Amino acid sequence: MAPPKHMNVVSVAIAALILLVSCCHAATYQQQFMAPQNAVRARLRLKPLKWDAKLARYAQWWANQRRRDCDLIHSNGPYGENLFWGSGNRWSPVQAANGWLSEGRSYNYYANSCKAEMCGHYTQIVWRNTQRIGCAHVICNNGGGVFLTCNYDPPGNFLGRKPY
């Protein structure tokens, strides 16, 4: 016996709603990483970074490798890479991106150097030739915190060259 026609319509509507929610959640997640970074790029008149699924998969793969220990160890892969760790489990992509961007106050464009603290996360974000970004995060085992990472392609931070 076939289900009533109204059931088919309801099923289709529910499936569409699930797809919309998963779509928009993913878009929101991506925007949390990208919006602060692209805002700074816009102020510098640089092209916005575009989300790249391949880079996001790579970032997720590396984040999964760090799940056990939450150590800030770079993957040494073919991409530029920013890492962030925070204790607890409430760190958001926006907070990680803003942490990296806060290093901009230490960057001296004319000397192409950092004043007192690290600024390589910032310069990777504003590297003129970088076009794509993919990011991920994991909650670390045993309450070890949150590990977030973004990968950038083409990579930046070449010695002796200014980011923009």
Coordinates of C-alpha atoms in Angstrom, one line a residue:
M1 CA 0.0 0.0 0.0
A2 CA 1.4 3.4 -1.0
P3 CA 1.6 6.2 1.6
P4 CA -0.8 9.0 1.3
K5 CA 0.3 11.8 -1.0
H6 CA 0.5 14.3 1.8
M7 CA 3.1 12.1 3.5
N8 CA 5.3 12.3 0.4
V9 CA 5.1 16.1 0.5
V10 CA 5.8 16.2 4.2
S11 CA 8.8 13.8 3.7
V12 CA 10.2 16.0 1.0
A13 CA 9.7 19.1 3.1
I14 CA 11.5 17.6 6.0
A15 CA 14.4 16.4 3.8
A16 CA 14.7 19.9 2.3
L17 CA 14.7 21.4 5.8
I18 CA 17.4 19.0 7.0
L19 CA 19.5 19.9 3.9
L20 CA 18.9 23.6 4.5
V21 CA 20.0 23.4 8.1
S22 CA 23.1 21.4 7.3
C23 CA 23.9 23.7 4.4
C24 CA 23.5 26.8 6.5
H25 CA 25.3 25.4 9.5
A26 CA 28.3 24.6 7.3
A27 CA 28.1 28.1 5.7
T28 CA 28.0 29.7 9.2
Y29 CA 30.9 27.6 10.4
Q30 CA 33.0 28.6 7.4
Q31 CA 32.0 32.3 7.8
Q32 CA 33.1 32.2 11.4
F33 CA 36.6 31.4 10.3
M34 CA 36.6 33.6 7.1
A35 CA 34.7 36.8 8.1
P36 CA 37.3 38.2 10.5
Q37 CA 40.1 37.3 8.1
N38 CA 38.4 38.7 5.0
A39 CA 37.5 41.9 6.9
V40 CA 41.2 42.6 7.5
R41 CA 42.1 41.6 3.9
A42 CA 39.4 44.0 2.7
R43 CA 40.8 46.9 4.7
L44 CA 44.2 46.2 3.0
R45 CA 42.4 46.0 -0.4
L46 CA 43.3 42.4 -0.8
K47 CA 41.0 39.8 -2.5
P48 CA 38.9 37.8 -0.1
L49 CA 39.9 34.2 0.7
K50 CA 37.5 31.6 -0.7
W51 CA 36.6 28.4 1.2
D52 CA 38.2 25.3 -0.3
A53 CA 36.8 21.9 0.6
K54 CA 40.1 20.2 -0.1
L55 CA 41.9 22.5 2.3
A56 CA 39.1 21.9 4.9
R57 CA 39.5 18.1 4.6
Y58 CA 43.3 18.5 5.1
A59 CA 42.7 20.8 8.1
Q60 CA 40.3 18.2 9.6
W61 CA 42.7 15.4 9.0
W62 CA 45.5 17.3 10.9
A63 CA 43.1 18.4 13.7
N64 CA 42.2 14.7 14.1
Q65 CA 45.9 13.9 14.4
R66 CA 46.2 16.4 17.3
R67 CA 43.0 15.3 19.1
R68 CA 44.9 13.1 21.5
D69 CA 47.4 15.6 22.7
C70 CA 46.2 19.0 21.5
D71 CA 49.9 20.0 20.8
L72 CA 50.5 23.0 18.6
I73 CA 52.6 21.0 16.1
H74 CA 52.4 22.0 12.4
S75 CA 51.6 19.4 9.8
N76 CA 54.5 20.5 7.6
G77 CA 52.3 20.0 4.6
P78 CA 52.2 21.9 1.4
Y79 CA 50.0 24.7 2.7
G80 CA 50.3 27.7 4.9
E81 CA 48.9 26.9 8.3
N82 CA 47.7 28.7 11.4
L83 CA 47.1 26.8 14.7
F84 CA 45.2 27.7 17.8
W85 CA 44.7 26.0 21.1
G86 CA 42.4 27.1 24.0
S87 CA 41.7 25.4 27.3
G88 CA 38.1 24.3 27.9
N89 CA 35.7 23.6 25.1
R90 CA 34.1 26.9 24.2
W91 CA 36.6 28.4 21.8
S92 CA 35.0 29.4 18.5
P93 CA 36.4 29.9 15.0
V94 CA 35.9 33.7 15.4
Q95 CA 38.0 33.7 18.6
A96 CA 40.8 31.7 16.9
A97 CA 40.8 34.0 13.8
N98 CA 40.8 37.1 16.0
G99 CA 43.7 35.7 18.0
W100 CA 45.7 35.3 14.9
L101 CA 44.7 38.8 13.6
S102 CA 45.6 40.4 16.9
E103 CA 49.3 39.8 16.0
G104 CA 48.8 42.6 13.4
R105 CA 49.6 45.2 16.0
S106 CA 53.1 43.7 16.3
Y107 CA 53.8 43.7 12.5
N108 CA 55.9 46.6 11.2
Y109 CA 55.2 46.7 7.4
Y110 CA 58.1 49.0 6.6
A111 CA 60.7 46.9 8.5
N112 CA 58.8 43.7 7.5
S113 CA 59.2 42.3 11.0
C114 CA 57.5 41.7 14.2
K115 CA 58.1 44.1 17.1
A116 CA 57.9 42.0 20.2
E117 CA 55.6 39.0 19.7
M118 CA 54.9 36.6 17.0
C119 CA 53.1 37.9 13.9
G120 CA 53.4 35.1 11.3
H121 CA 49.8 34.0 11.8
Y122 CA 48.7 37.6 10.8
T123 CA 51.1 37.8 7.8
Q124 CA 49.8 34.4 6.5
I125 CA 46.2 35.7 6.6
V126 CA 47.1 38.9 4.7
W127 CA 49.6 37.3 2.3
R128 CA 48.6 38.8 -1.1
N129 CA 48.9 35.7 -3.2
T130 CA 46.9 33.5 -0.9
Q131 CA 43.5 32.7 -2.4
R132 CA 41.9 29.8 -0.6
I133 CA 41.3 28.7 3.0
G134 CA 40.1 25.6 4.7
C135 CA 39.7 25.2 8.5
A136 CA 38.7 22.7 11.1
H137 CA 38.6 22.1 14.8
V138 CA 38.4 19.3 17.3
I139 CA 37.7 19.0 21.0
C140 CA 40.7 17.3 22.5
N141 CA 40.5 14.1 24.5
N142 CA 40.5 14.1 28.3
G143 CA 39.4 17.8 28.4
G144 CA 42.6 18.9 26.8
G145 CA 41.0 21.9 25.2
V146 CA 40.1 22.9 21.6
F147 CA 42.5 22.7 18.7
L148 CA 41.7 24.8 15.6
T149 CA 43.6 25.1 12.4
C150 CA 43.3 26.9 9.1
N151 CA 45.3 26.0 5.9
Y152 CA 46.0 28.5 3.2
D153 CA 46.9 28.1 -0.5
P154 CA 49.1 29.3 -2.0
P155 CA 51.1 29.5 1.2
G156 CA 52.7 32.7 2.4
N157 CA 55.4 33.8 4.9
F158 CA 58.4 33.6 2.6
L159 CA 61.5 35.1 4.2
G160 CA 62.5 38.5 3.0
R161 CA 59.2 39.1 1.2
K162 CA 56.4 41.4 2.4
P163 CA 52.9 40.0 2.6
Y164 CA 51.3 42.7 0.5

